[in-house]
Amino acid sequence: DVKVTQSSRYLVKRTGEKVFLECVQDMDHENMFWYRQDPGLGLRLIYFSYDVKMKEKGDIPEGYSVSREKKERFSLILESASTNQTSMYLCASSPPPLGDNEQFFGPGTRLTVL
Amino acid sequence: QKEVEQNSGPLSVPEGAIASLNCTYSDRGSQSFFWYRQYSGKSPELIMSIYSNGDKEDGRFTAQLNKASQYVSLLIRDSQPSDSATYLCAVNTGGAGSYQLTFGKGTKLSVIP
């Protein structure tokens, strides 16, 4: 059974804190993605990775960075959290080819920045 | 900006009826098309993918693609209350092997018992 897990289901942080969101997949997928989902705005891509140590910016990378040191793990980092980063964060993975295959989503992390 | 448009709904249909969900996209070069279902408070899961013009059927679900008119639709036959969810259309506009997947904002479907 395919699985994408995220480190926290709910997270509350303060403005200015450094925040780490972790995502792990057990499907040996090359591609991994970080999205945020906000009411009225839909799913928006923050960053994606198509291989270990490889990353590409998505549509809204500002204020975020990522790390992929191992194939199964993709981390999203908020360098200095701000209230406008309060959102639902979804991680996904997919096999190749990039963009042409099903994405498997994790359960999401609802982040609140106070 | 490459766009994917969906009617936000809510779309209400009676149980047993056909639900028709539509999606239009702006980029003629789009190659891959996906429908995801998202229950409230849950993450999206794939319902159908379609890559060629025409219809693709899977159980009660049929995806229809018309590249000339730049629309993709999802039909749900014999709708059930368990089909009540938000349906997301996703389009890869980047061409084979590249990644520019754009999601629509979703259509909320409500199936009335």
PDB file of C-alpha atoms in Angstrom:
ATOM      1  CA  ASP A   1       0.000   0.000   0.000  1.00  0.00           C
ATOM      2  CA  VAL A   2       1.519   3.267  -1.144  1.00  0.00           C
ATOM      3  CA  LYS A   3       2.134   5.823   1.522  1.00  0.00           C
ATOM      4  CA  VAL A   4       3.198   9.431   1.898  1.00  0.00           C
ATOM      5  CA  THR A   5       3.540  10.598   5.468  1.00  0.00           C
ATOM      6  CA  GLN A   6       3.989  14.074   6.882  1.00  0.00           C
ATOM      7  CA  SER A   7       5.605  14.777  10.220  1.00  0.00           C
ATOM      8  CA  SER A   8       2.742  16.695  11.802  1.00  0.00           C
ATOM      9  CA  ARG A   9      -0.983  16.927  11.240  1.00  0.00           C
ATOM     10  CA  TYR A  10      -1.298  20.251  13.048  1.00  0.00           C
ATOM     11  CA  LEU A  11       1.404  22.770  13.884  1.00  0.00           C
ATOM     12  CA  VAL A  12       1.305  26.151  15.633  1.00  0.00           C
ATOM     13  CA  LYS A  13       4.306  28.441  15.386  1.00  0.00           C
ATOM     14  CA  ARG A  14       5.120  32.051  16.172  1.00  0.00           C
ATOM     15  CA  THR A  15       6.085  34.755  13.702  1.00  0.00           C
ATOM     16  CA  GLY A  16       9.795  34.670  12.961  1.00  0.00           C
ATOM     17  CA  GLU A  17      10.331  31.047  13.930  1.00  0.00           C
ATOM     18  CA  LYS A  18      12.102  28.650  11.578  1.00  0.00           C
ATOM     19  CA  VAL A  19       9.722  25.849  10.659  1.00  0.00           C
ATOM     20  CA  PHE A  20      10.502  22.423   9.232  1.00  0.00           C
ATOM     21  CA  LEU A  21       7.859  20.304   7.539  1.00  0.00           C
ATOM     22  CA  GLU A  22       8.945  16.767   6.776  1.00  0.00           C
ATOM     23  CA  CYS A  23       7.587  14.401   4.152  1.00  0.00           C
ATOM     24  CA  VAL A  24       8.514  10.759   3.646  1.00  0.00           C
ATOM     25  CA  GLN A  25       7.365   8.393   0.898  1.00  0.00           C
ATOM     26  CA  ASP A  26       7.878   4.640   0.756  1.00  0.00           C
ATOM     27  CA  MET A  27       7.230   4.127  -2.960  1.00  0.00           C
ATOM     28  CA  ASP A  28      10.750   4.805  -4.258  1.00  0.00           C
ATOM     29  CA  HIS A  29       9.392   7.719  -6.314  1.00  0.00           C
ATOM     30  CA  GLU A  30      11.813  10.074  -8.013  1.00  0.00           C
ATOM     31  CA  ASN A  31       9.520  13.080  -7.914  1.00  0.00           C
ATOM     32  CA  MET A  32       8.320  14.888  -4.821  1.00  0.00           C
ATOM     33  CA  PHE A  33       6.283  18.074  -4.422  1.00  0.00           C
ATOM     34  CA  TRP A  34       5.232  20.621  -1.848  1.00  0.00           C
ATOM     35  CA  TYR A  35       1.933  22.491  -2.229  1.00  0.00           C
ATOM     36  CA  ARG A  36      -0.083  24.830  -0.117  1.00  0.00           C
ATOM     37  CA  GLN A  37      -3.859  24.891  -0.265  1.00  0.00           C
ATOM     38  CA  ASP A  38      -5.896  27.922   0.688  1.00  0.00           C
ATOM     39  CA  PRO A  39      -9.650  28.549   0.386  1.00  0.00           C
ATOM     40  CA  GLY A  40     -10.466  30.252  -2.888  1.00  0.00           C
ATOM     41  CA  LEU A  41      -6.911  29.862  -4.191  1.00  0.00           C
ATOM     42  CA  GLY A  42      -6.720  26.132  -4.703  1.00  0.00           C
ATOM     43  CA  LEU A  43      -3.556  24.068  -4.736  1.00  0.00           C
ATOM     44  CA  ARG A  44      -0.397  26.024  -5.485  1.00  0.00           C
ATOM     45  CA  LEU A  45       3.018  24.511  -6.058  1.00  0.00           C
ATOM     46  CA  ILE A  46       5.824  25.770  -3.836  1.00  0.00           C
ATOM     47  CA  TYR A  47       8.766  23.565  -4.849  1.00  0.00           C
ATOM     48  CA  PHE A  48       9.355  20.213  -6.457  1.00  0.00           C
ATOM     49  CA  SER A  49      12.248  17.786  -6.748  1.00  0.00           C
ATOM     50  CA  TYR A  50      12.920  15.241  -9.488  1.00  0.00           C
ATOM     51  CA  ASP A  51      15.974  13.613  -7.912  1.00  0.00           C
ATOM     52  CA  VAL A  52      18.061  13.611  -4.764  1.00  0.00           C
ATOM     53  CA  LYS A  53      19.575  17.054  -4.171  1.00  0.00           C
ATOM     54  CA  MET A  54      17.696  18.446  -7.197  1.00  0.00           C
ATOM     55  CA  LYS A  55      15.002  21.057  -6.713  1.00  0.00           C
ATOM     56  CA  GLU A  56      12.978  23.451  -8.794  1.00  0.00           C
ATOM     57  CA  LYS A  57      10.881  26.448  -7.830  1.00  0.00           C
ATOM     58  CA  GLY A  58       7.169  26.253  -8.294  1.00  0.00           C
ATOM     59  CA  ASP A  59       4.680  29.078  -8.548  1.00  0.00           C
ATOM     60  CA  ILE A  60       5.097  30.529  -5.053  1.00  0.00           C
ATOM     61  CA  PRO A  61       8.614  29.784  -3.681  1.00  0.00           C
ATOM     62  CA  GLU A  62       9.122  33.088  -1.865  1.00  0.00           C
ATOM     63  CA  GLY A  63       9.710  32.603   1.848  1.00  0.00           C
ATOM     64  CA  TYR A  64      10.334  28.868   1.495  1.00  0.00           C
ATOM     65  CA  SER A  65      13.260  26.566   0.857  1.00  0.00           C
ATOM     66  CA  VAL A  66      13.519  22.805   0.488  1.00  0.00           C
ATOM     67  CA  SER A  67      15.942  19.999   1.113  1.00  0.00           C
ATOM     68  CA  ARG A  68      16.159  16.538  -0.392  1.00  0.00           C
ATOM     69  CA  GLU A  69      19.154  14.641   0.954  1.00  0.00           C
ATOM     70  CA  LYS A  70      17.591  11.197   0.534  1.00  0.00           C
ATOM     71  CA  LYS A  71      15.248   9.897  -2.123  1.00  0.00           C
ATOM     72  CA  GLU A  72      12.421   9.151   0.284  1.00  0.00           C
ATOM     73  CA  ARG A  73      12.487  12.438   2.207  1.00  0.00           C
ATOM     74  CA  PHE A  74      11.589  15.966   1.105  1.00  0.00           C
ATOM     75  CA  SER A  75      11.602  18.793   3.617  1.00  0.00           C
ATOM     76  CA  LEU A  76       9.991  22.199   3.382  1.00  0.00           C
ATOM     77  CA  ILE A  77      11.581  24.983   5.397  1.00  0.00           C
ATOM     78  CA  LEU A  78      10.034  28.287   6.353  1.00  0.00           C
ATOM     79  CA  GLU A  79      13.068  30.379   7.166  1.00  0.00           C
ATOM     80  CA  SER A  80      11.156  32.993   9.165  1.00  0.00           C
ATOM     81  CA  ALA A  81       7.491  32.151   9.495  1.00  0.00           C
ATOM     82  CA  SER A  82       4.949  34.872   8.821  1.00  0.00           C
ATOM     83  CA  THR A  83       1.201  34.991   9.388  1.00  0.00           C
ATOM     84  CA  ASN A  84       0.524  34.836   5.636  1.00  0.00           C
ATOM     85  CA  GLN A  85       2.103  31.380   5.625  1.00  0.00           C
ATOM     86  CA  THR A  86      -0.767  30.032   7.691  1.00  0.00           C
ATOM     87  CA  SER A  87      -2.130  27.334   5.418  1.00  0.00           C
ATOM     88  CA  MET A  88      -2.607  23.643   4.709  1.00  0.00           C
ATOM     89  CA  TYR A  89       0.626  22.167   3.360  1.00  0.00           C
ATOM     90  CA  LEU A  90       0.445  19.062   1.213  1.00  0.00           C
ATOM     91  CA  CYS A  91       3.326  16.870   0.133  1.00  0.00           C
ATOM     92  CA  ALA A  92       3.057  14.543  -2.848  1.00  0.00           C
ATOM     93  CA  SER A  93       5.194  12.087  -4.740  1.00  0.00           C
ATOM     94  CA  SER A  94       4.995  10.508  -8.167  1.00  0.00           C
ATOM     95  CA  PRO A  95       6.927   8.113 -10.377  1.00  0.00           C
ATOM     96  CA  PRO A  96       8.446   9.349 -13.641  1.00  0.00           C
ATOM     97  CA  PRO A  97       7.853  10.812 -16.117  1.00  0.00           C
ATOM     98  CA  LEU A  98       7.591  14.124 -14.355  1.00  0.00           C
ATOM     99  CA  GLY A  99       4.144  15.657 -14.706  1.00  0.00           C
ATOM    100  CA  ASP A 100       2.600  12.750 -16.586  1.00  0.00           C
ATOM    101  CA  ASN A 101       1.803  10.429 -13.744  1.00  0.00           C
ATOM    102  CA  GLU A 102      -0.456  10.213 -10.730  1.00  0.00           C
ATOM    103  CA  GLN A 103       0.627  12.130  -7.663  1.00  0.00           C
ATOM    104  CA  PHE A 104       0.128  10.514  -4.279  1.00  0.00           C
ATOM    105  CA  PHE A 105      -0.600  13.006  -1.549  1.00  0.00           C
ATOM    106  CA  GLY A 106       0.196  12.920   2.126  1.00  0.00           C
ATOM    107  CA  PRO A 107      -2.439  13.742   4.760  1.00  0.00           C
ATOM    108  CA  GLY A 108      -1.370  17.381   5.017  1.00  0.00           C
ATOM    109  CA  THR A 109      -0.043  19.648   7.757  1.00  0.00           C
ATOM    110  CA  ARG A 110      -2.254  22.493   8.897  1.00  0.00           C
ATOM    111  CA  LEU A 111       0.158  25.224   9.944  1.00  0.00           C
ATOM    112  CA  THR A 112      -0.948  28.212  11.961  1.00  0.00           C
ATOM    113  CA  VAL A 113       1.495  31.093  12.416  1.00  0.00           C
ATOM    114  CA  LEU A 114       0.593  33.447  15.259  1.00  0.00           C
TER     115      LEU A 114
ATOM    116  CA  GLN B   1      -0.073  32.538 -16.780  1.00  0.00           C
ATOM    117  CA  LYS B   2      -1.501  29.211 -17.870  1.00  0.00           C
ATOM    118  CA  GLU B   3      -4.988  28.836 -16.480  1.00  0.00           C
ATOM    119  CA  VAL B   4      -7.263  25.995 -15.535  1.00  0.00           C
ATOM    120  CA  GLU B   5     -10.853  27.020 -14.905  1.00  0.00           C
ATOM    121  CA  GLN B   6     -13.589  25.154 -13.101  1.00  0.00           C
ATOM    122  CA  ASN B   7     -17.023  26.170 -11.935  1.00  0.00           C
ATOM    123  CA  SER B   8     -16.678  26.359  -8.159  1.00  0.00           C
ATOM    124  CA  GLY B   9     -20.212  25.117  -7.550  1.00  0.00           C
ATOM    125  CA  PRO B  10     -21.687  23.818  -5.437  1.00  0.00           C
ATOM    126  CA  LEU B  11     -23.163  21.432  -7.949  1.00  0.00           C
ATOM    127  CA  SER B  12     -26.097  19.571  -6.472  1.00  0.00           C
ATOM    128  CA  VAL B  13     -27.496  16.415  -8.066  1.00  0.00           C
ATOM    129  CA  PRO B  14     -29.988  13.849  -6.779  1.00  0.00           C
ATOM    130  CA  GLU B  15     -28.802  10.362  -5.926  1.00  0.00           C
ATOM    131  CA  GLY B  16     -28.728   8.154  -9.012  1.00  0.00           C
ATOM    132  CA  ALA B  17     -28.356  11.042 -11.449  1.00  0.00           C
ATOM    133  CA  ILE B  18     -25.399  11.868 -13.684  1.00  0.00           C
ATOM    134  CA  ALA B  19     -23.037  14.534 -12.386  1.00  0.00           C
ATOM    135  CA  SER B  20     -21.146  16.481 -15.034  1.00  0.00           C
ATOM    136  CA  LEU B  21     -18.016  18.389 -14.055  1.00  0.00           C
ATOM    137  CA  ASN B  22     -16.245  20.618 -16.520  1.00  0.00           C
ATOM    138  CA  CYS B  23     -12.795  22.120 -16.826  1.00  0.00           C
ATOM    139  CA  THR B  24     -11.261  24.419 -19.426  1.00  0.00           C
ATOM    140  CA  TYR B  25      -7.607  25.221 -19.890  1.00  0.00           C
ATOM    141  CA  SER B  26      -5.770  27.971 -21.680  1.00  0.00           C
ATOM    142  CA  ASP B  27      -2.668  26.274 -23.102  1.00  0.00           C
ATOM    143  CA  ARG B  28      -3.124  24.366 -26.363  1.00  0.00           C
ATOM    144  CA  GLY B  29       0.133  22.519 -25.763  1.00  0.00           C
ATOM    145  CA  SER B  30      -1.218  20.704 -22.708  1.00  0.00           C
ATOM    146  CA  GLN B  31      -0.635  16.969 -22.810  1.00  0.00           C
ATOM    147  CA  SER B  32      -1.759  15.319 -19.596  1.00  0.00           C
ATOM    148  CA  PHE B  33      -5.026  15.766 -17.735  1.00  0.00           C
ATOM    149  CA  PHE B  34      -6.102  14.548 -14.341  1.00  0.00           C
ATOM    150  CA  TRP B  35      -9.173  14.519 -12.124  1.00  0.00           C
ATOM    151  CA  TYR B  36      -8.640  14.348  -8.375  1.00  0.00           C
ATOM    152  CA  ARG B  37     -11.277  13.957  -5.698  1.00  0.00           C
ATOM    153  CA  GLN B  38     -10.858  15.651  -2.329  1.00  0.00           C
ATOM    154  CA  TYR B  39     -13.136  14.936   0.594  1.00  0.00           C
ATOM    155  CA  SER B  40     -13.484  17.660   3.195  1.00  0.00           C
ATOM    156  CA  GLY B  41     -10.475  17.630   5.505  1.00  0.00           C
ATOM    157  CA  LYS B  42      -8.660  15.038   3.406  1.00  0.00           C
ATOM    158  CA  SER B  43      -5.969  15.156   0.748  1.00  0.00           C
ATOM    159  CA  PRO B  44      -6.621  14.750  -2.992  1.00  0.00           C
ATOM    160  CA  GLU B  45      -6.706  11.317  -4.583  1.00  0.00           C
ATOM    161  CA  LEU B  46      -6.611  10.503  -8.274  1.00  0.00           C
ATOM    162  CA  ILE B  47      -9.865   9.515  -9.975  1.00  0.00           C
ATOM    163  CA  MET B  48      -8.883   9.515 -13.629  1.00  0.00           C
ATOM    164  CA  SER B  49      -6.088  10.486 -15.956  1.00  0.00           C
ATOM    165  CA  ILE B  50      -6.540  11.072 -19.680  1.00  0.00           C
ATOM    166  CA  TYR B  51      -4.012  11.859 -22.376  1.00  0.00           C
ATOM    167  CA  SER B  52      -5.830  11.441 -25.722  1.00  0.00           C
ATOM    168  CA  ASN B  53      -8.937  12.961 -27.233  1.00  0.00           C
ATOM    169  CA  GLY B  54     -12.126  11.061 -26.584  1.00  0.00           C
ATOM    170  CA  ASP B  55     -13.632   9.203 -23.670  1.00  0.00           C
ATOM    171  CA  LYS B  56     -12.044   7.061 -20.994  1.00  0.00           C
ATOM    172  CA  GLU B  57     -14.258   5.006 -18.736  1.00  0.00           C
ATOM    173  CA  ASP B  58     -13.540   3.507 -15.328  1.00  0.00           C
ATOM    174  CA  GLY B  59     -16.537   2.099 -13.534  1.00  0.00           C
ATOM    175  CA  ARG B  60     -19.046   4.879 -12.914  1.00  0.00           C
ATOM    176  CA  PHE B  61     -16.554   7.541 -14.005  1.00  0.00           C
ATOM    177  CA  THR B  62     -15.940   8.769 -17.549  1.00  0.00           C
ATOM    178  CA  ALA B  63     -13.363  11.390 -18.462  1.00  0.00           C
ATOM    179  CA  GLN B  64     -13.800  13.225 -21.743  1.00  0.00           C
ATOM    180  CA  LEU B  65     -11.070  15.219 -23.461  1.00  0.00           C
ATOM    181  CA  ASN B  66     -11.446  17.619 -26.364  1.00  0.00           C
ATOM    182  CA  LYS B  67      -8.119  19.271 -27.118  1.00  0.00           C
ATOM    183  CA  ALA B  68      -9.500  21.347 -30.001  1.00  0.00           C
ATOM    184  CA  SER B  69     -11.993  22.993 -27.649  1.00  0.00           C
ATOM    185  CA  GLN B  70      -9.578  22.891 -24.708  1.00  0.00           C
ATOM    186  CA  TYR B  71     -11.859  21.258 -22.236  1.00  0.00           C
ATOM    187  CA  VAL B  72     -11.882  18.146 -20.159  1.00  0.00           C
ATOM    188  CA  SER B  73     -14.890  16.829 -18.289  1.00  0.00           C
ATOM    189  CA  LEU B  74     -15.732  14.170 -15.744  1.00  0.00           C
ATOM    190  CA  LEU B  75     -19.059  12.358 -15.739  1.00  0.00           C
ATOM    191  CA  ILE B  76     -20.193  10.426 -12.699  1.00  0.00           C
ATOM    192  CA  ARG B  77     -23.020   8.016 -13.424  1.00  0.00           C
ATOM    193  CA  ASP B  78     -25.429   6.749 -10.769  1.00  0.00           C
ATOM    194  CA  SER B  79     -24.172   9.396  -8.340  1.00  0.00           C
ATOM    195  CA  GLN B  80     -23.983   8.347  -4.713  1.00  0.00           C
ATOM    196  CA  PRO B  81     -23.879  10.453  -1.531  1.00  0.00           C
ATOM    197  CA  SER B  82     -20.329   9.138  -1.069  1.00  0.00           C
ATOM    198  CA  ASP B  83     -19.382  11.022  -4.260  1.00  0.00           C
ATOM    199  CA  SER B  84     -19.972  14.314  -2.431  1.00  0.00           C
ATOM    200  CA  ALA B  85     -16.569  15.983  -2.496  1.00  0.00           C
ATOM    201  CA  THR B  86     -14.564  18.654  -4.275  1.00  0.00           C
ATOM    202  CA  TYR B  87     -13.246  17.594  -7.680  1.00  0.00           C
ATOM    203  CA  LEU B  88      -9.984  19.098  -8.865  1.00  0.00           C
ATOM    204  CA  CYS B  89      -8.970  19.277 -12.492  1.00  0.00           C
ATOM    205  CA  ALA B  90      -5.208  19.297 -13.114  1.00  0.00           C
ATOM    206  CA  VAL B  91      -3.454  19.958 -16.386  1.00  0.00           C
ATOM    207  CA  ASN B  92       0.209  19.475 -17.253  1.00  0.00           C
ATOM    208  CA  THR B  93       1.058  22.222 -19.682  1.00  0.00           C
ATOM    209  CA  GLY B  94       4.772  21.554 -19.794  1.00  0.00           C
ATOM    210  CA  GLY B  95       4.942  18.863 -22.454  1.00  0.00           C
ATOM    211  CA  ALA B  96       6.208  15.307 -22.078  1.00  0.00           C
ATOM    212  CA  GLY B  97       8.696  14.884 -19.250  1.00  0.00           C
ATOM    213  CA  SER B  98       8.453  18.431 -17.942  1.00  0.00           C
ATOM    214  CA  TYR B  99       6.465  19.765 -15.068  1.00  0.00           C
ATOM    215  CA  GLN B 100       3.981  22.560 -15.164  1.00  0.00           C
ATOM    216  CA  LEU B 101       1.010  21.014 -13.463  1.00  0.00           C
ATOM    217  CA  THR B 102      -1.702  23.529 -12.783  1.00  0.00           C
ATOM    218  CA  PHE B 103      -4.701  22.714 -10.627  1.00  0.00           C
ATOM    219  CA  GLY B 104      -8.105  24.277 -10.997  1.00  0.00           C
ATOM    220  CA  LYS B 105      -9.732  25.595  -7.842  1.00  0.00           C
ATOM    221  CA  GLY B 106     -12.173  22.707  -7.773  1.00  0.00           C
ATOM    222  CA  THR B 107     -15.886  22.076  -8.118  1.00  0.00           C
ATOM    223  CA  LYS B 108     -17.798  21.088  -5.001  1.00  0.00           C
ATOM    224  CA  LEU B 109     -20.283  18.312  -5.713  1.00  0.00           C
ATOM    225  CA  SER B 110     -23.168  17.517  -3.419  1.00  0.00           C
ATOM    226  CA  VAL B 111     -25.225  14.371  -4.062  1.00  0.00           C
ATOM    227  CA  ILE B 112     -28.603  14.620  -2.381  1.00  0.00           C
ATOM    228  CA  PRO B 113     -30.111  11.332  -1.062  1.00  0.00           C
TER     229      PRO B 113
END
